[in-house]
Coordinates of C-alpha atoms in Angstrom, one line a residue:
M55 CA 8.7 6.0 23.2
K56 CA 6.0 7.3 20.8
I57 CA 6.2 10.9 19.7
K58 CA 2.7 11.5 21.2
H59 CA 4.0 10.5 24.6
Q60 CA 7.2 12.5 24.1
L61 CA 5.2 15.6 23.2
V62 CA 2.9 15.1 26.3
L63 CA 6.0 14.7 28.5
L64 CA 7.6 17.8 26.9
S65 CA 4.5 19.9 27.4
S66 CA 4.3 18.7 31.0
F67 CA 7.8 19.8 31.8
L68 CA 7.3 23.1 30.0
I69 CA 4.2 23.8 32.2
A70 CA 5.6 22.3 35.4
T71 CA 8.9 24.2 35.4
P72 CA 7.5 27.8 35.8
L73 CA 4.8 26.5 38.2
L74 CA 7.4 24.9 40.5
C75 CA 9.4 28.1 40.4
C76 CA 6.3 30.1 41.4
L77 CA 5.6 27.7 44.2
F78 CA 9.2 27.9 45.4
M79 CA 9.0 31.7 45.4
C80 CA 5.8 31.6 47.4
F81 CA 7.3 29.2 49.9
L82 CA 10.4 31.3 50.2
H83 CA 8.3 34.4 50.8
Y84 CA 6.3 32.6 53.4
W85 CA 9.4 31.1 55.1
R86 CA 11.0 34.6 55.4
S87 CA 7.8 36.3 56.5
P88 CA 7.2 37.0 60.2
E89 CA 3.7 35.7 59.9
R90 CA 5.0 32.2 59.6
V91 CA 6.3 32.4 63.2
L92 CA 3.8 34.8 64.7
M93 CA 0.6 33.3 63.2
S94 CA -0.2 31.6 66.5
G95 CA 0.7 34.8 68.4
S96 CA -1.8 36.7 66.2
K97 CA -4.5 34.3 67.3
E98 CA -3.5 34.8 70.9
I99 CA -3.8 38.6 70.5
R100 CA -7.2 38.2 68.9
S101 CA -8.4 36.1 71.9
I102 CA -7.1 38.7 74.3
E103 CA -8.7 41.4 72.2
K104 CA -12.1 39.8 72.6
Q105 CA -11.7 39.6 76.4
S106 CA -10.4 43.1 76.9
Q107 CA -12.3 46.4 76.3
K108 CA -9.3 48.5 77.4
Y109 CA -8.0 49.2 73.9
S110 CA -9.8 50.5 70.9
K111 CA -10.0 48.7 67.6
S112 CA -7.5 51.0 66.0
E113 CA -5.1 50.4 68.9
W114 CA -5.5 46.6 68.5
K115 CA -4.8 47.0 64.8
N116 CA -1.5 48.8 65.6
I117 CA -0.5 46.1 68.0
K118 CA -1.1 43.4 65.4
D119 CA 0.7 45.3 62.8
T120 CA 3.7 45.7 65.1
M121 CA 3.8 42.0 65.8
R122 CA 3.7 41.1 62.1
T123 CA 6.7 43.3 61.4
L124 CA 9.0 41.2 63.6
P125 CA 11.5 38.9 61.9
P126 CA 10.9 35.1 62.2
D127 CA 13.8 34.6 64.5
V128 CA 12.8 37.3 67.1
Q129 CA 11.2 36.4 70.4
A130 CA 8.9 39.1 71.9
I131 CA 6.9 40.1 74.9
L132 CA 4.1 42.7 74.6
M133 CA 3.0 44.4 77.9
D134 CA 0.8 47.2 78.8
V135 CA 1.6 49.9 81.4
D136 CA 0.0 47.7 84.1
K137 CA 2.6 45.1 83.4
F138 CA 0.0 42.7 82.0
V139 CA 1.5 40.4 79.4
L140 CA -0.6 40.7 76.2
F141 CA 1.6 38.4 74.1
S142 CA 4.7 36.3 74.8
S143 CA 6.9 34.1 72.5
M144 CA 9.5 33.7 75.3
P145 CA 9.1 30.4 77.1
E146 CA 10.2 31.9 80.5
I147 CA 7.2 34.3 80.6
Q148 CA 3.6 33.3 80.0
K149 CA 1.0 35.5 78.4
G150 CA -2.0 36.8 80.3
V151 CA -0.1 37.2 83.6
Q152 CA 1.2 40.2 85.6
C153 CA 4.9 40.6 85.3
S154 CA 6.9 43.0 87.3
E155 CA 10.0 44.9 86.3
E156 CA 12.0 42.8 88.7
D157 CA 11.0 39.6 86.8
I158 CA 11.9 41.2 83.5
W159 CA 15.4 42.2 84.7
K160 CA 16.0 38.9 86.3
L161 CA 15.3 37.2 83.0
I162 CA 17.5 39.7 81.1
N163 CA 20.4 39.2 83.5
K164 CA 20.1 35.5 83.4
T165 CA 20.0 35.2 79.6
S166 CA 22.0 38.3 78.5
D167 CA 25.0 36.1 77.4
V168 CA 22.7 34.3 75.0
Y169 CA 20.3 36.9 73.8
F170 CA 20.4 40.6 72.8
Y171 CA 17.4 42.5 74.2
Q172 CA 15.6 45.6 72.9
F173 CA 12.8 47.7 74.3
T174 CA 10.3 49.7 72.1
M175 CA 7.0 51.4 72.7
P176 CA 4.4 50.9 69.9
R177 CA 2.5 54.1 69.2
L178 CA -1.1 54.0 70.5
K179 CA -3.5 57.0 70.8
E180 CA -4.6 56.6 74.4
H181 CA -2.6 53.8 76.0
K182 CA 1.0 52.8 76.2
T183 CA 2.5 49.4 75.6
I184 CA 6.0 48.1 76.0
L185 CA 7.5 45.6 73.4
I186 CA 10.5 43.6 74.6
T187 CA 12.3 41.7 71.9
R188 CA 15.3 39.5 71.9
V189 CA 17.5 37.8 69.3
I190 CA 20.2 35.1 69.8
R191 CA 23.7 36.5 69.9
Q192 CA 25.4 33.6 68.1
K193 CA 23.1 32.0 65.5
E194 CA 25.6 29.2 64.9
N195 CA 25.1 27.9 68.4
K196 CA 21.3 27.7 68.1
K197 CA 20.5 24.0 68.1
G198 CA 18.1 22.6 65.6
K199 CA 18.2 25.7 63.4
K200 CA 19.4 24.8 59.9
P201 CA 19.3 27.0 56.9
I202 CA 16.7 25.9 54.4
V203 CA 16.8 28.6 51.7
A204 CA 20.1 27.4 50.1
P205 CA 19.0 23.7 49.8
M206 CA 15.8 24.8 48.3
I207 CA 17.5 27.0 45.8
F208 CA 19.9 24.1 44.9
F209 CA 16.9 21.7 44.6
L210 CA 15.1 24.1 42.3
I211 CA 18.3 24.6 40.1
F212 CA 18.7 20.8 40.0
L213 CA 15.0 20.4 39.0
V214 CA 15.3 23.0 36.3
L215 CA 18.4 21.3 34.9
I216 CA 16.6 17.9 34.8
C217 CA 13.7 19.6 32.9
V218 CA 16.2 21.2 30.5
C219 CA 18.0 17.8 29.9
I220 CA 14.7 16.0 29.3
I221 CA 13.4 18.7 26.9
A222 CA 16.8 18.7 25.0
F223 CA 16.7 14.8 24.8
I224 CA 13.1 14.8 23.4
Y225 CA 14.0 17.6 21.0
K226 CA 17.1 15.8 19.8
T227 CA 15.2 12.5 19.4
I228 CA 12.4 14.0 17.3
F229 CA 14.7 16.2 15.3
H230 CA 17.1 13.3 14.6
S231 CA 14.3 11.0 13.5
V232 CA 12.8 13.7 11.2
E233 CA 16.2 14.5 9.7
Q234 CA 16.9 10.8 9.1
V235 CA 13.6 10.3 7.3
E236 CA 14.2 13.4 5.2
N237 CA 17.7 12.2 4.1
T238 CA 16.3 8.7 3.4
T239 CA 13.4 9.9 1.3
K240 CA 15.7 12.2 -0.6
D241 CA 18.0 9.3 -1.5
L242 CA 15.0 7.2 -2.6
A243 CA 13.7 10.2 -4.7
D244 CA 17.1 10.4 -6.3
G245 CA 17.0 6.8 -7.2
N246 CA 19.7 5.6 -4.8
L247 CA 18.5 2.2 -3.9
K248 CA 21.8 0.6 -3.0
T249 CA 22.3 2.4 0.4
I250 CA 20.9 0.4 3.2
I251 CA 18.5 2.5 5.4
Q252 CA 19.9 2.5 9.0
T253 CA 17.2 2.5 11.6
S254 CA 17.5 4.6 14.8
D255 CA 17.9 3.2 18.3
H256 CA 15.0 5.5 19.4
K257 CA 11.8 3.7 18.7
N258 CA 8.8 6.0 17.7
E259 CA 6.4 6.5 14.8
I260 CA 9.1 8.2 12.7
T261 CA 11.7 5.5 13.1
S262 CA 9.1 2.8 12.4
T263 CA 8.7 4.6 9.1
L264 CA 12.3 4.0 8.4
N265 CA 11.7 0.2 8.8
N266 CA 8.9 0.5 6.2
L267 CA 11.1 2.5 3.9
E268 CA 13.8 -0.2 4.1
I269 CA 11.2 -2.8 3.2
M270 CA 10.1 -0.6 0.3
R271 CA 13.7 -0.1 -0.8
Q272 CA 14.3 -3.8 -0.9
S273 CA 11.1 -4.3 -2.9
L274 CA 12.2 -1.6 -5.3
M275 CA 15.6 -3.2 -5.6
E276 CA 14.0 -6.5 -6.3
A277 CA 11.6 -5.0 -8.9
Q278 CA 14.5 -3.2 -10.5
N279 CA 16.6 -6.4 -10.7
K280 CA 13.5 -8.2 -12.0
K281 CA 13.0 -5.5 -14.7
N282 CA 16.7 -5.7 -15.7
K283 CA 16.5 -9.5 -15.8
F284 CA 13.3 -9.3 -17.8
I285 CA 14.9 -6.9 -20.4
M286 CA 18.0 -9.0 -20.7
G287 CA 16.0 -12.2 -21.1
V288 CA 13.7 -10.7 -23.7
S289 CA 16.6 -9.3 -25.7
H290 CA 18.5 -12.6 -25.5
D291 CA 15.6 -14.8 -26.5
L292 CA 14.2 -12.5 -29.2
R293 CA 17.6 -11.8 -30.8
T294 CA 17.9 -15.3 -32.3
P295 CA 14.7 -15.5 -34.3
V296 CA 15.1 -11.9 -35.4
A297 CA 18.6 -12.5 -36.6
V298 CA 17.4 -15.6 -38.6
I299 CA 14.6 -13.6 -40.1
K300 CA 16.9 -10.7 -41.0
G301 CA 19.6 -12.9 -42.3
Y302 CA 17.4 -15.0 -44.7
S303 CA 15.6 -11.8 -45.8
E304 CA 18.9 -10.1 -46.7
A305 CA 20.1 -13.3 -48.5
I306 CA 16.9 -13.4 -50.7
R307 CA 17.1 -9.6 -51.4
D308 CA 20.8 -9.8 -52.3
G309 CA 20.3 -12.8 -54.6
V310 CA 22.5 -15.1 -52.4
I311 CA 19.5 -17.5 -52.4
S312 CA 18.1 -17.5 -56.0
S313 CA 16.6 -20.9 -56.7
K314 CA 12.9 -21.3 -56.1
D315 CA 13.4 -24.3 -53.8
D316 CA 15.9 -22.4 -51.7
I317 CA 13.7 -19.3 -51.6
K318 CA 10.7 -21.5 -50.6
K319 CA 12.7 -23.2 -47.8
S320 CA 14.0 -19.8 -46.7
V321 CA 10.5 -18.3 -46.6
G322 CA 9.3 -21.3 -44.7
L323 CA 12.1 -20.9 -42.2
I324 CA 11.3 -17.2 -41.9
E325 CA 7.7 -18.0 -41.3
Q326 CA 8.7 -20.6 -38.6
K327 CA 10.8 -18.1 -36.8
A328 CA 8.1 -15.4 -37.1
T329 CA 5.6 -17.8 -35.5
L330 CA 8.1 -18.6 -32.7
L331 CA 8.6 -14.8 -32.2
E332 CA 4.9 -14.3 -32.1
N333 CA 4.5 -17.1 -29.5
M334 CA 7.3 -15.6 -27.4
I335 CA 5.6 -12.2 -27.4
N336 CA 2.2 -13.7 -26.5
S337 CA 3.9 -15.6 -23.6
L338 CA 5.4 -12.3 -22.4
I339 CA 2.1 -10.6 -22.6
S340 CA 0.3 -13.4 -20.7
Y341 CA 3.0 -13.3 -18.0
T342 CA 2.7 -9.5 -17.7
K343 CA -1.1 -9.8 -17.3
M344 CA -0.7 -12.3 -14.5
E345 CA 1.6 -9.9 -12.7
T346 CA -1.4 -7.7 -11.9
S347 CA -3.8 -8.3 -9.0
E348 CA -6.9 -7.7 -11.1
I349 CA -7.1 -11.3 -12.1
K350 CA -7.7 -12.3 -8.5
Q351 CA -11.1 -10.7 -8.7
T352 CA -12.1 -13.1 -11.6
L353 CA -11.9 -16.3 -9.5
H354 CA -15.1 -18.3 -9.2
L355 CA -16.1 -21.5 -7.5
E356 CA -15.4 -24.5 -9.8
D357 CA -15.5 -28.2 -9.3
F358 CA -11.8 -29.0 -9.0
T359 CA -12.4 -32.8 -9.1
Q360 CA -14.0 -32.5 -12.6
I361 CA -11.1 -30.3 -13.8
I362 CA -8.3 -32.6 -12.7
N363 CA -10.2 -35.7 -14.0
S364 CA -10.6 -34.1 -17.4
F365 CA -7.0 -33.1 -17.6
A366 CA -5.9 -36.6 -16.6
K367 CA -7.8 -38.1 -19.5
E368 CA -6.3 -35.7 -22.0
A369 CA -2.8 -36.4 -20.6
K370 CA -3.1 -40.1 -21.3
I371 CA -4.0 -39.4 -25.0
T372 CA -1.1 -36.9 -25.3
G373 CA 1.3 -39.3 -23.6
A374 CA 0.6 -42.0 -26.1
I375 CA 1.6 -39.7 -28.9
Y376 CA 4.9 -38.9 -27.2
K377 CA 5.4 -42.6 -26.3
R378 CA 5.4 -42.0 -22.5
N379 CA 3.9 -44.2 -19.9
I380 CA 1.2 -42.1 -18.2
I381 CA -0.1 -43.1 -14.8
T382 CA -3.1 -41.2 -13.3
E383 CA -4.2 -41.7 -9.7
I384 CA -7.0 -39.3 -9.0
N385 CA -8.2 -40.1 -5.5
L386 CA -10.8 -37.5 -5.1
T387 CA -14.1 -39.1 -3.9
K388 CA -16.4 -36.1 -4.1
P389 CA -16.7 -32.7 -5.8
H390 CA -14.6 -30.0 -4.3
F391 CA -15.7 -26.4 -5.1
I392 CA -12.6 -24.2 -5.1
P393 CA -12.3 -20.5 -6.1
L394 CA -10.2 -20.6 -9.3
D395 CA -9.8 -19.5 -12.9
N396 CA -10.4 -22.6 -15.0
Q397 CA -8.2 -21.4 -17.9
L398 CA -5.3 -20.6 -15.7
V399 CA -5.5 -23.9 -13.8
N400 CA -5.5 -25.8 -17.0
R401 CA -2.5 -23.8 -18.1
L402 CA -0.7 -24.6 -14.8
F403 CA -1.3 -28.3 -15.3
E404 CA -0.3 -28.1 -19.0
N405 CA 3.0 -26.3 -18.2
L406 CA 4.0 -28.9 -15.6
Y407 CA 3.0 -31.8 -17.9
S408 CA 4.8 -30.3 -20.9
N409 CA 8.0 -30.0 -18.8
A410 CA 7.7 -33.6 -17.7
I411 CA 7.4 -34.7 -21.4
R412 CA 10.2 -32.4 -22.5
Y413 CA 12.8 -33.6 -20.0
S414 CA 11.9 -37.3 -20.2
K415 CA 12.6 -39.9 -22.9
E416 CA 10.5 -42.5 -24.7
N417 CA 9.1 -45.1 -22.4
D418 CA 9.7 -43.0 -19.3
T419 CA 6.9 -42.8 -16.8
I420 CA 4.9 -39.7 -15.9
T421 CA 2.5 -39.9 -12.9
I422 CA -0.3 -37.5 -12.2
R423 CA -1.6 -38.0 -8.7
A424 CA -4.4 -36.2 -6.7
D425 CA -5.0 -37.0 -3.0
E426 CA -7.7 -35.7 -0.7
Y427 CA -6.9 -34.8 2.9
Y428 CA -8.9 -33.2 5.7
T429 CA -7.7 -29.6 5.1
K430 CA -6.1 -29.8 1.7
I431 CA -5.8 -31.4 -1.7
V432 CA -2.4 -32.5 -2.9
I433 CA -1.6 -32.7 -6.6
Q434 CA 1.7 -34.2 -7.9
F435 CA 3.4 -34.3 -11.3
E436 CA 6.1 -36.9 -11.2
D437 CA 8.4 -38.1 -13.9
T438 CA 11.5 -40.3 -14.4
G439 CA 13.3 -37.9 -16.7
S440 CA 16.6 -36.1 -16.5
G441 CA 15.9 -34.3 -13.2
I442 CA 17.2 -31.0 -11.9
A443 CA 20.5 -30.3 -10.1
S444 CA 20.0 -29.5 -6.4
E445 CA 21.9 -26.2 -6.7
N446 CA 19.3 -25.0 -9.3
L447 CA 16.1 -25.9 -7.4
D448 CA 15.9 -22.5 -5.7
N449 CA 15.9 -20.7 -9.0
I450 CA 13.7 -22.7 -11.3
F451 CA 10.6 -20.5 -10.7
D452 CA 12.5 -17.3 -11.7
L453 CA 11.7 -15.6 -14.9
F454 CA 14.0 -16.6 -17.9
Y455 CA 15.9 -19.1 -15.7
R456 CA 17.0 -22.2 -17.5
E457 CA 19.5 -24.9 -16.4
S458 CA 22.7 -24.9 -18.3
S459 CA 22.0 -28.5 -19.4
S460 CA 18.7 -27.5 -20.9
R461 CA 19.7 -24.4 -22.9
R462 CA 19.8 -26.4 -26.0
E463 CA 16.0 -26.8 -25.7
E464 CA 13.6 -24.3 -27.1
G465 CA 11.8 -21.9 -24.8
M466 CA 12.3 -18.7 -22.9
G467 CA 12.4 -19.9 -19.3
I468 CA 8.9 -18.6 -18.7
G469 CA 6.9 -21.8 -18.1
L470 CA 7.7 -22.4 -14.4
A471 CA 7.6 -18.6 -13.7
V472 CA 4.0 -18.7 -15.1
V473 CA 3.3 -21.7 -12.9
K474 CA 4.5 -19.9 -9.8
N475 CA 2.4 -16.8 -10.7
I476 CA -0.8 -18.9 -11.1
I477 CA -0.1 -20.6 -7.8
D478 CA 0.3 -17.2 -6.1
I479 CA -2.8 -15.8 -7.7
H480 CA -4.9 -18.7 -6.2
G481 CA -3.2 -18.6 -2.9
W482 CA -1.9 -22.2 -3.2
S483 CA 1.7 -23.5 -2.6
I484 CA 4.1 -25.5 -4.8
S485 CA 7.3 -27.3 -4.0
V486 CA 9.7 -29.5 -6.0
K487 CA 11.9 -32.5 -5.3
S488 CA 14.4 -33.7 -7.9
E489 CA 17.5 -35.7 -8.5
L490 CA 19.7 -35.7 -11.6
N491 CA 19.0 -38.6 -14.0
K492 CA 16.2 -39.9 -11.7
G493 CA 13.4 -37.5 -12.3
S494 CA 11.4 -34.7 -10.6
C495 CA 8.2 -34.4 -8.6
F496 CA 6.2 -31.1 -8.4
T497 CA 3.8 -31.0 -5.5
I498 CA 0.8 -28.5 -5.3
E499 CA -1.1 -28.0 -2.1
I500 CA -4.6 -26.5 -2.3
P501 CA -6.1 -25.5 1.1
L502 CA -9.8 -26.4 1.5
E503 CA -10.6 -24.0 4.3
T504 CA -10.4 -21.0 2.0
S505 CA -12.6 -22.5 -0.6
C506 CA -15.2 -23.4 2.0
Q507 CA -15.3 -19.9 3.5
L508 CA -15.6 -18.3 0.0
K509 CA -18.4 -20.7 -0.9
K510 CA -20.3 -19.7 2.3
S511 CA -19.8 -16.0 1.6
E512 CA -21.1 -16.3 -2.0
Q513 CA -24.1 -18.1 -0.8

């Protein structure tokens, strides 16, 4: 339940509880008041009052006040001195009739074992009246008369207990959720990312925040692992050229290498390693730039058909130099304007093509294929080279990842990570199929719907 609904429910119970208590007290007061029983009798007295001019207004007022003071379980007869019945709540005697003393005594003798009778004379200024009242002697024998006060009190207590339990439950739920979020954020602030954030069984806005915090924790853990891997990879790959440069520099300085030819060779090697070091640093800088989302704002509509055709022509020339059989099958029949960064797309193709050349031998075949479908364009880079082990396919796009069989090759393991970044920047998808000693096939899928929508929006 949402906190908003819980607070509304809590407020309702806080308001309803005292109101119900007040209503109960009013009902109890009414139930115990004589007016509840004698209300009809008061009406009867008012009707007789209008017909009779015998009593003054003050005397009628005294008569009514007398009737109101009677308890609820008392039956009464009010008579004047002429034995005229002004009011009767006894079923044996009707109001508005003459009733003799003999009739009264007969009634008393007949019901004296059931009722207890009492005679009183209300005080009037000019006239006299007689009030005959009776109460039942044994209340437990009165049929149909059940106590109602005790059940009402128990019901009220039960209702109050329910309200208290619900209020306590809502308070506990909100307090527990807030406390859990507080402890979780404290752990995250302290840098403790290893503890899994446990979500609560009570679903509300606060506990949903815990789910978001768990997602954030996992993202932070992934970013931290990526950072550590990045640092380890950089330190590992930069250590070798730095060590070579340092070693040959010290050898020249200490005179270990003294001849001009050796010094020239050593300087050439130092220059070569420095160039390699510079290329590594540039690759890292380029990769870091592609990690930002700002580059997505530089995408423009370009004719993808022209780009892939141009690259295919250059690939044939390069393949001839490396003595590879290059097959190009560009089956795009019309221009396709797609939002992209021309330089990044060419780098994407170049990385995939360079990998195909690097991990293939002379006279191996490399195929560049482009097919057009209704909703997408599919690009494939396929080679018949050494291939990739199936257990390594899930990691080849990770930064600094290189197969154990390829560690003898130069490179930092950034090429395919750059490929994946470029794919993600453009919103495309890439997959790979490979088999050891049989070759690999990288497949890029470019959705056409997105490009059409962007083209319409720019127009």
